[in-house]
Amino acid sequence: MKNKTLLITFGTRPEAIKLIPLIRTLKSSDNFELKVCVSAQHRQMLDSVLDEYEIVPDYDLDVMKERQSLDYLTSSIVTKTGEILDTLNPCAVIVHGDTTTAFCSALAAFYRHIPVVHIEAGLRTKNIFSPHPEEFNRRAISIIADYHFAPTKTAADTLIAEGTDKNRIFTVGNTAIDTLLYNLKCFTSEDIEDIRIEIDKKCVLITVHRREHSELELREIFEAIRTLCLRHPDVSAIYPLHKTPRIRELAKKYFDNIPNIALCEPLNTKDFHFLLSKAYMVLTDSGGIQEEAVALGIPTLVLRSVTERQEGIGHSLLLAGTNKEDILFSAERLLNDTVEYRRLSRASNVFGDGHASERIADILGKLL
């Protein structure tokens, strides 16, 4: 009898958030027996999502250590994932996106001739160092993968242009939108942990965490945010801090004494999605939040020089870069220009309609 075991691997909070609906869908399928493996590339932030959605991994590599290097992560994940694959011998390995865990798991599967399924395939900035190392990771996975689940037609066309067999590419939407819409449908509370939105102010949601930001770029971004809030007391900014030590330390230095900037620990997924839905504007360097903001029609400044979510430019996304004056110009335009703000406030399903996981499960059932 053919082995019907699927192994799904991930290691970070964003991967977990996007894979929760697919895990649930595959768990309920009669076509497969699903096994879940986490690398714990990000231990605490990953665990918070697993606890929130009551997901118990079958395998936990537990690789995270303080100030870990990419060299260490790569060797540890490839080796430990390989040991699991030697024992389990699944019919396929599912990886998501562009993390080191995704690349290393795909590589371990490739070494053993086990088919690789790539979710969120085909995203590109065309700059190998931005984001780093994610742009390399997703390009490398595309070479290894047997089946490519692209979130958009643009992503699918990119894969075809790179020489990928079009019969192995499936445009399904992004599972991130599945999670977002599910959470908002279920959310009933008006409170967000210890933070309340001041309804008489414009809520600006901030997330900054990218590894590739230089010290100068971070200072430019933070100086822009600081100046914006000092100039506009009608703004109430909320910044859930990432766990990266250098970013936390610098953020506290810039924002601790600014009365209308609230620093907090990372929110759970449901609370964050509720806060996002109530935001007036978002300032972010996150890829996933770009997709979510477009789905909700929340005007968003992308704090990067390039984005792999080009489909969102002109919907709710503006590419603001990392220069202080450019960020300030774009942010103040959204605060002062009601016509421009309304133009970017229209929700779009360009990144998905909330049913990507169902499509993926159905296609996998036929393929495998």
CSV table of N, CA and C in Angstrom, one decimal, residues 75-215:
chain,number,residue,atom,x,y,z
A,75,SER,N,22.9,23.9,9.2
A,75,SER,CA,23.4,22.5,9.5
A,75,SER,C,22.5,21.7,10.4
A,76,SER,N,22.0,22.4,11.5
A,76,SER,CA,21.2,21.7,12.5
A,76,SER,C,19.9,21.2,11.9
A,77,ILE,N,19.2,22.1,11.1
A,77,ILE,CA,17.9,21.7,10.6
A,77,ILE,C,18.0,20.6,9.5
A,78,VAL,N,19.0,20.7,8.6
A,78,VAL,CA,19.2,19.7,7.6
A,78,VAL,C,19.5,18.4,8.2
A,79,THR,N,20.3,18.3,9.2
A,79,THR,CA,20.7,17.1,9.8
A,79,THR,C,19.5,16.4,10.6
A,80,LYS,N,18.8,17.2,11.4
A,80,LYS,CA,17.8,16.7,12.2
A,80,LYS,C,16.5,16.4,11.4
A,81,THR,N,16.2,17.2,10.4
A,81,THR,CA,15.1,16.8,9.5
A,81,THR,C,15.4,15.5,8.8
A,82,GLY,N,16.7,15.4,8.3
A,82,GLY,CA,17.0,14.2,7.6
A,82,GLY,C,16.8,12.9,8.4
A,83,GLU,N,17.1,13.0,9.7
A,83,GLU,CA,16.9,11.8,10.6
A,83,GLU,C,15.5,11.5,10.7
A,84,ILE,N,14.6,12.4,10.7
A,84,ILE,CA,13.1,12.2,10.7
A,84,ILE,C,12.7,11.5,9.4
A,85,LEU,N,13.2,12.1,8.3
A,85,LEU,CA,12.8,11.6,7.0
A,85,LEU,C,13.2,10.1,6.8
A,86,ASP,N,14.4,9.8,7.3
A,86,ASP,CA,14.9,8.4,7.2
A,86,ASP,C,14.0,7.4,7.9
A,87,THR,N,13.4,7.9,9.0
A,87,THR,CA,12.5,7.0,9.7
A,87,THR,C,11.1,7.0,9.2
A,88,LEU,N,10.6,8.2,8.8
A,88,LEU,CA,9.2,8.3,8.4
A,88,LEU,C,8.9,8.0,7.0
A,89,ASN,N,9.9,8.4,6.1
A,89,ASN,CA,9.7,8.2,4.7
A,89,ASN,C,8.4,8.6,4.1
A,90,PRO,N,8.0,9.9,4.3
A,90,PRO,CA,6.7,10.4,3.8
A,90,PRO,C,6.6,10.4,2.3
A,91,CYS,N,5.3,10.5,1.9
A,91,CYS,CA,5.1,10.6,0.4
A,91,CYS,C,5.5,11.9,-0.1
A,92,ALA,N,5.5,12.9,0.8
A,92,ALA,CA,5.9,14.3,0.4
A,92,ALA,C,6.2,15.1,1.6
A,93,VAL,N,7.0,16.2,1.4
A,93,VAL,CA,7.3,17.1,2.5
A,93,VAL,C,6.8,18.5,2.0
A,94,ILE,N,6.0,19.1,2.9
A,94,ILE,CA,5.4,20.4,2.6
A,94,ILE,C,6.2,21.5,3.4
A,95,VAL,N,6.7,22.5,2.6
A,95,VAL,CA,7.3,23.6,3.2
A,95,VAL,C,6.6,24.9,2.8
A,96,HIS,N,6.9,26.0,3.6
A,96,HIS,CA,6.2,27.2,3.3
A,96,HIS,C,7.1,28.4,3.2
A,97,GLY,N,7.0,29.1,2.1
A,97,GLY,CA,7.6,30.4,2.0
A,97,GLY,C,9.1,30.4,1.8
A,98,ASP,N,9.8,31.1,2.7
A,98,ASP,CA,11.2,31.4,2.4
A,98,ASP,C,12.1,31.4,3.6
A,99,THR,N,11.7,30.7,4.7
A,99,THR,CA,12.6,30.7,5.9
A,99,THR,C,13.7,29.7,5.7
A,100,THR,N,14.7,29.8,6.6
A,100,THR,CA,15.8,28.8,6.7
A,100,THR,C,15.3,27.4,6.9
A,101,THR,N,14.2,27.3,7.8
A,101,THR,CA,13.6,26.0,8.0
A,101,THR,C,13.0,25.4,6.7
A,102,ALA,N,12.3,26.3,5.9
A,102,ALA,CA,11.7,25.8,4.7
A,102,ALA,C,12.8,25.3,3.7
A,103,PHE,N,13.9,26.1,3.5
A,103,PHE,CA,14.9,25.7,2.6
A,103,PHE,C,15.6,24.4,3.1
A,104,CYS,N,16.0,24.4,4.3
A,104,CYS,CA,16.7,23.2,4.8
A,104,CYS,C,15.9,21.9,4.8
A,105,SER,N,14.6,22.0,5.1
A,105,SER,CA,13.7,20.9,5.1
A,105,SER,C,13.6,20.4,3.6
A,106,ALA,N,13.4,21.3,2.7
A,106,ALA,CA,13.3,21.0,1.3
A,106,ALA,C,14.6,20.3,0.8
A,107,LEU,N,15.8,20.8,1.3
A,107,LEU,CA,17.0,20.2,0.9
A,107,LEU,C,17.2,18.8,1.4
A,108,ALA,N,16.8,18.6,2.7
A,108,ALA,CA,16.9,17.3,3.3
A,108,ALA,C,16.0,16.3,2.5
A,109,ALA,N,14.8,16.7,2.1
A,109,ALA,CA,13.9,15.9,1.3
A,109,ALA,C,14.5,15.6,-0.1
A,110,PHE,N,15.1,16.6,-0.7
A,110,PHE,CA,15.7,16.4,-2.0
A,110,PHE,C,16.8,15.4,-2.0
A,111,TYR,N,17.6,15.4,-0.9
A,111,TYR,CA,18.7,14.5,-0.8
A,111,TYR,C,18.2,13.0,-0.8
A,112,ARG,N,16.9,12.9,-0.4
A,112,ARG,CA,16.4,11.5,-0.2
A,112,ARG,C,15.3,11.2,-1.3
A,113,HIS,N,15.3,12.0,-2.3
A,113,HIS,CA,14.3,11.8,-3.5
A,113,HIS,C,12.9,11.8,-3.0
A,114,ILE,N,12.6,12.6,-1.9
A,114,ILE,CA,11.2,12.7,-1.5
A,114,ILE,C,10.6,14.0,-2.1
A,115,PRO,N,9.4,13.9,-2.7
A,115,PRO,CA,8.8,15.1,-3.3
A,115,PRO,C,8.6,16.2,-2.3
A,116,VAL,N,8.9,17.4,-2.8
A,116,VAL,CA,8.7,18.7,-2.0
A,116,VAL,C,7.6,19.5,-2.6
A,117,VAL,N,6.7,19.9,-1.7
A,117,VAL,CA,5.5,20.7,-2.0
A,117,VAL,C,5.8,22.1,-1.4
A,118,HIS,N,5.8,23.1,-2.3
A,118,HIS,CA,6.2,24.5,-1.8
A,118,HIS,C,4.9,25.4,-1.8
A,119,ILE,N,4.5,25.8,-0.6
A,119,ILE,CA,3.4,26.7,-0.5
A,119,ILE,C,3.9,28.1,-0.5
A,120,GLU,N,3.2,29.0,-1.1
A,120,GLU,CA,3.6,30.4,-1.3
A,120,GLU,C,4.8,30.5,-2.2
A,121,ALA,N,4.8,29.8,-3.3
A,121,ALA,CA,5.9,29.8,-4.2
A,121,ALA,C,5.8,30.9,-5.2
A,122,GLY,N,7.0,31.3,-5.7
A,122,GLY,CA,7.1,32.3,-6.8
A,122,GLY,C,7.2,33.7,-6.5
A,123,LEU,N,7.4,34.0,-5.2
A,123,LEU,CA,7.6,35.4,-4.8
A,123,LEU,C,9.0,35.8,-5.0
A,124,ARG,N,9.2,37.0,-5.6
A,124,ARG,CA,10.6,37.5,-5.9
A,124,ARG,C,10.7,39.0,-5.7
A,125,THR,N,11.9,39.4,-5.2
A,125,THR,CA,12.3,40.8,-5.3
A,125,THR,C,13.3,41.1,-6.4
A,126,LYS,N,13.9,40.0,-6.8
A,126,LYS,CA,15.0,40.0,-7.8
A,126,LYS,C,16.3,40.6,-7.2
A,127,ASN,N,16.4,40.8,-5.9
A,127,ASN,CA,17.6,41.2,-5.3
A,127,ASN,C,17.9,40.2,-4.2
A,128,ILE,N,19.0,39.4,-4.5
A,128,ILE,CA,19.3,38.3,-3.7
A,128,ILE,C,19.6,38.6,-2.2
A,129,PHE,N,19.9,39.9,-2.0
A,129,PHE,CA,20.2,40.3,-0.6
A,129,PHE,C,19.0,41.0,0.1
A,130,SER,N,17.9,41.0,-0.6
A,130,SER,CA,16.7,41.7,0.0
A,130,SER,C,15.4,41.0,-0.3
A,131,PRO,N,14.8,40.4,0.6
A,131,PRO,CA,15.2,40.2,2.0
A,131,PRO,C,16.3,39.1,2.1
A,132,HIS,N,17.1,39.2,3.1
A,132,HIS,CA,18.2,38.2,3.3
A,132,HIS,C,18.0,37.4,4.6
A,133,PRO,N,18.1,36.1,4.5
A,133,PRO,CA,18.4,35.2,3.4
A,133,PRO,C,17.2,34.7,2.6
A,134,GLU,N,16.1,35.3,2.9
A,134,GLU,CA,14.8,34.8,2.3
A,134,GLU,C,14.7,34.7,0.8
A,135,GLU,N,15.3,35.7,0.1
A,135,GLU,CA,15.2,35.7,-1.3
A,135,GLU,C,16.0,34.5,-1.9
A,136,PHE,N,17.1,34.3,-1.3
A,136,PHE,CA,17.9,33.1,-1.8
A,136,PHE,C,17.1,31.8,-1.5
A,137,ASN,N,16.5,31.7,-0.2
A,137,ASN,CA,15.8,30.5,0.2
A,137,ASN,C,14.7,30.2,-0.8
A,138,ARG,N,13.9,31.1,-1.1
A,138,ARG,CA,12.7,30.8,-1.9
A,138,ARG,C,13.1,30.5,-3.4
A,139,ARG,N,14.2,31.1,-3.9
A,139,ARG,CA,14.7,30.7,-5.2
A,139,ARG,C,15.2,29.3,-5.2
A,140,ALA,N,15.9,29.0,-4.2
A,140,ALA,CA,16.5,27.6,-4.1
A,140,ALA,C,15.4,26.6,-3.9
A,141,ILE,N,14.4,26.9,-3.1
A,141,ILE,CA,13.3,25.9,-3.0
A,141,ILE,C,12.6,25.7,-4.3
A,142,SER,N,12.5,26.7,-5.1
A,142,SER,CA,11.8,26.5,-6.4
A,142,SER,C,12.6,25.6,-7.3
A,143,ILE,N,13.9,25.5,-7.2
A,143,ILE,CA,14.7,24.5,-7.9
A,143,ILE,C,14.4,23.1,-7.5
A,144,ILE,N,14.3,23.0,-6.1
A,144,ILE,CA,14.1,21.7,-5.5
A,144,ILE,C,12.7,21.1,-5.6
A,145,ALA,N,11.7,22.0,-5.5
A,145,ALA,CA,10.3,21.6,-5.4
A,145,ALA,C,9.7,20.8,-6.6
A,146,ASP,N,8.8,19.9,-6.3
A,146,ASP,CA,8.1,19.2,-7.3
A,146,ASP,C,6.8,19.8,-7.6
A,147,TYR,N,6.2,20.4,-6.6
A,147,TYR,CA,4.9,21.1,-6.8
A,147,TYR,C,4.9,22.4,-6.2
A,148,HIS,N,4.4,23.4,-7.0
A,148,HIS,CA,4.5,24.8,-6.6
A,148,HIS,C,3.1,25.4,-6.4
A,149,PHE,N,2.8,25.8,-5.2
A,149,PHE,CA,1.5,26.5,-5.0
A,149,PHE,C,1.7,28.0,-4.9
A,150,ALA,N,1.4,28.6,-6.0
A,150,ALA,CA,1.6,30.1,-6.0
A,150,ALA,C,0.4,30.8,-5.5
A,151,PRO,N,0.6,31.9,-4.8
A,151,PRO,CA,-0.5,32.7,-4.2
A,151,PRO,C,-1.3,33.5,-5.3
A,152,THR,N,-0.5,34.0,-6.3
A,152,THR,CA,-1.1,34.9,-7.3
A,152,THR,C,-0.7,34.5,-8.7
A,153,LYS,N,-1.4,35.0,-9.7
A,153,LYS,CA,-1.0,34.8,-11.1
A,153,LYS,C,0.4,35.4,-11.4
A,154,THR,N,0.8,36.5,-10.7
A,154,THR,CA,2.1,37.1,-10.9
A,154,THR,C,3.2,36.1,-10.4
A,155,ALA,N,2.9,35.5,-9.3
A,155,ALA,CA,3.9,34.5,-8.7
A,155,ALA,C,4.0,33.3,-9.7
A,156,ALA,N,2.9,32.9,-10.2
A,156,ALA,CA,2.9,31.7,-11.1
A,156,ALA,C,3.7,32.1,-12.4
A,157,ASP,N,3.4,33.3,-12.9
A,157,ASP,CA,4.1,33.7,-14.1
A,157,ASP,C,5.6,33.8,-13.9
A,158,THR,N,6.0,34.2,-12.7
A,158,THR,CA,7.4,34.3,-12.4
A,158,THR,C,8.1,32.9,-12.5
A,159,LEU,N,7.4,31.9,-11.9
A,159,LEU,CA,7.9,30.6,-11.9
A,159,LEU,C,8.1,30.0,-13.4
A,160,ILE,N,7.0,30.3,-14.2
A,160,ILE,CA,7.1,29.9,-15.6
A,160,ILE,C,8.2,30.5,-16.3
A,161,ALA,N,8.4,31.8,-16.1
A,161,ALA,CA,9.5,32.6,-16.7
A,161,ALA,C,10.9,32.0,-16.3
A,162,GLU,N,11.0,31.4,-15.1
A,162,GLU,CA,12.2,30.8,-14.7
A,162,GLU,C,12.4,29.4,-15.2
A,163,GLY,N,11.5,28.9,-15.9
A,163,GLY,CA,11.6,27.6,-16.5
A,163,GLY,C,10.9,26.4,-15.8
A,164,THR,N,10.1,26.8,-14.8
A,164,THR,CA,9.4,25.7,-14.0
A,164,THR,C,8.2,25.2,-14.9
A,165,ASP,N,8.1,23.9,-14.9
A,165,ASP,CA,7.0,23.2,-15.6
A,165,ASP,C,5.6,23.8,-15.2
A,166,LYS,N,4.9,24.4,-16.1
A,166,LYS,CA,3.6,25.0,-15.8
A,166,LYS,C,2.6,24.0,-15.3
A,167,ASN,N,2.8,22.7,-15.6
A,167,ASN,CA,1.8,21.7,-15.1
A,167,ASN,C,2.0,21.4,-13.7
A,168,ARG,N,3.1,21.9,-13.1
A,168,ARG,CA,3.4,21.6,-11.7
A,168,ARG,C,3.2,22.9,-10.8
A,169,ILE,N,2.6,23.9,-11.4
A,169,ILE,CA,2.3,25.2,-10.8
A,169,ILE,C,0.8,25.3,-10.6
A,170,PHE,N,0.3,25.7,-9.4
A,170,PHE,CA,-1.1,25.8,-9.1
A,170,PHE,C,-1.3,27.2,-8.4
A,171,THR,N,-2.2,28.0,-9.0
A,171,THR,CA,-2.5,29.3,-8.4
A,171,THR,C,-3.7,29.2,-7.5
A,172,VAL,N,-3.5,29.4,-6.2
A,172,VAL,CA,-4.5,29.0,-5.2
A,172,VAL,C,-4.9,30.1,-4.2
A,173,GLY,N,-4.1,31.2,-4.2
A,173,GLY,CA,-4.3,32.2,-3.2
A,173,GLY,C,-3.4,32.0,-2.0
A,174,ASN,N,-3.4,32.9,-1.1
A,174,ASN,CA,-2.4,32.7,0.1
A,174,ASN,C,-3.2,32.3,1.3
A,175,THR,N,-2.6,31.3,2.0
A,175,THR,CA,-3.3,30.7,3.2
A,175,THR,C,-3.3,31.8,4.3
A,176,ALA,N,-2.4,32.8,4.2
A,176,ALA,CA,-2.4,33.9,5.2
A,176,ALA,C,-3.8,34.5,5.3
A,177,ILE,N,-4.5,34.7,4.2
A,177,ILE,CA,-5.8,35.3,4.1
A,177,ILE,C,-6.8,34.4,4.7
A,178,ASP,N,-6.6,33.1,4.6
A,178,ASP,CA,-7.5,32.1,5.2
A,178,ASP,C,-7.5,32.3,6.8
A,179,THR,N,-6.3,32.5,7.3
A,179,THR,CA,-6.2,32.7,8.8
A,179,THR,C,-6.8,34.0,9.2
A,180,LEU,N,-6.5,35.1,8.5
A,180,LEU,CA,-7.0,36.4,8.8
A,180,LEU,C,-8.5,36.4,8.8
A,181,LEU,N,-9.1,36.0,7.8
A,181,LEU,CA,-10.6,36.0,7.7
A,181,LEU,C,-11.3,35.1,8.7
A,182,TYR,N,-10.6,34.0,9.0
A,182,TYR,CA,-11.2,33.1,10.1
A,182,TYR,C,-11.1,33.8,11.4
A,183,ASN,N,-10.0,34.4,11.7
A,183,ASN,CA,-9.8,35.1,13.0
A,183,ASN,C,-10.8,36.2,13.2
A,184,LEU,N,-10.9,37.0,12.2
A,184,LEU,CA,-11.8,38.2,12.3
A,184,LEU,C,-13.3,37.7,12.4
A,185,LYS,N,-13.6,36.6,11.8
A,185,LYS,CA,-15.0,36.1,11.9
A,185,LYS,C,-15.3,35.6,13.3
A,186,CYS,N,-14.3,35.1,14.0
A,186,CYS,CA,-14.4,34.5,15.3
A,186,CYS,C,-14.2,35.5,16.5
A,187,PHE,N,-13.6,36.7,16.2
A,187,PHE,CA,-13.2,37.6,17.2
A,187,PHE,C,-14.4,38.4,17.7
A,188,THR,N,-14.6,38.4,19.0
A,188,THR,CA,-15.7,39.2,19.6
A,188,THR,C,-15.3,40.2,20.6
A,189,SER,N,-14.1,40.1,21.2
A,189,SER,CA,-13.7,41.0,22.3
A,189,SER,C,-13.4,42.4,21.7
A,190,GLU,N,-13.6,43.4,22.5
A,190,GLU,CA,-13.3,44.8,22.1
A,190,GLU,C,-11.9,45.2,22.7
A,191,ASP,N,-11.3,44.3,23.5
A,191,ASP,CA,-10.0,44.6,24.1
A,191,ASP,C,-8.9,43.8,23.4
A,192,ILE,N,-7.7,44.4,23.4
A,192,ILE,CA,-6.6,43.8,22.9
A,192,ILE,C,-5.5,43.7,24.0
A,193,GLU,N,-5.6,42.5,24.7
A,193,GLU,CA,-4.7,42.3,25.9
A,193,GLU,C,-4.7,43.5,26.8
A,194,ASP,N,-3.6,44.2,27.0
A,194,ASP,CA,-3.5,45.3,27.9
A,194,ASP,C,-3.6,46.7,27.2
A,195,ILE,N,-3.9,46.6,25.9
A,195,ILE,CA,-3.9,47.9,25.1
A,195,ILE,C,-5.3,48.1,24.6
A,196,ARG,N,-5.8,49.4,24.7
A,196,ARG,CA,-7.1,49.8,24.2
A,196,ARG,C,-6.8,50.8,23.1
A,197,ILE,N,-7.6,50.7,22.0
A,197,ILE,CA,-7.5,51.7,20.9
A,197,ILE,C,-8.2,52.9,21.4
A,198,GLU,N,-7.5,54.1,21.2
A,198,GLU,CA,-8.1,55.3,21.6
A,198,GLU,C,-9.0,55.8,20.4
A,199,ILE,N,-10.3,55.6,20.5
A,199,ILE,CA,-11.2,55.8,19.3
A,199,ILE,C,-11.2,57.2,18.8
A,200,ASP,N,-10.7,58.2,19.6
A,200,ASP,CA,-10.7,59.6,19.1
A,200,ASP,C,-9.4,59.9,18.4
A,201,LYS,N,-8.5,58.9,18.2
A,201,LYS,CA,-7.2,59.1,17.6
A,201,LYS,C,-7.1,58.1,16.4
A,202,LYS,N,-6.1,58.5,15.5
A,202,LYS,CA,-5.8,57.6,14.4
A,202,LYS,C,-4.8,56.6,14.8
A,203,CYS,N,-5.2,55.3,14.8
A,203,CYS,CA,-4.3,54.2,15.2
A,203,CYS,C,-3.3,53.8,14.1
A,204,VAL,N,-2.1,54.0,14.4
A,204,VAL,CA,-1.0,53.6,13.4
A,204,VAL,C,-0.3,52.4,14.0
A,205,LEU,N,-0.4,51.3,13.2
A,205,LEU,CA,0.3,50.0,13.7
A,205,LEU,C,1.6,49.9,13.0
A,206,ILE,N,2.6,49.6,13.8
A,206,ILE,CA,4.0,49.5,13.4
A,206,ILE,C,4.6,48.1,13.6
A,207,THR,N,5.3,47.6,12.6
A,207,THR,CA,6.1,46.4,12.8
A,207,THR,C,7.4,46.5,12.0
A,208,VAL,N,8.5,46.4,12.7
A,208,VAL,CA,9.8,46.5,12.1
A,208,VAL,C,10.7,45.3,12.6
A,209,HIS,N,11.2,44.5,11.8
A,209,HIS,CA,11.9,43.3,12.3
A,209,HIS,C,13.0,42.8,11.3
A,210,ARG,N,13.1,43.3,10.1
A,210,ARG,CA,13.9,42.6,9.1
A,210,ARG,C,15.4,42.5,9.5
A,211,ARG,N,16.0,41.4,9.3
A,211,ARG,CA,17.4,41.1,9.5
A,211,ARG,C,18.3,42.0,8.7
A,212,GLU,N,17.9,42.3,7.4
A,212,GLU,CA,18.8,42.9,6.5
A,212,GLU,C,18.9,44.5,6.7
A,213,HIS,N,18.0,45.0,7.6
A,213,HIS,CA,18.1,46.5,7.8
A,213,HIS,C,19.5,46.8,8.5
A,214,SER,N,20.2,47.8,7.9
A,214,SER,CA,21.4,48.2,8.5
A,214,SER,C,21.1,49.1,9.8
A,215,GLU,N,22.1,49.4,10.6
A,215,GLU,CA,21.9,50.2,11.7
A,215,GLU,C,21.4,51.6,11.3
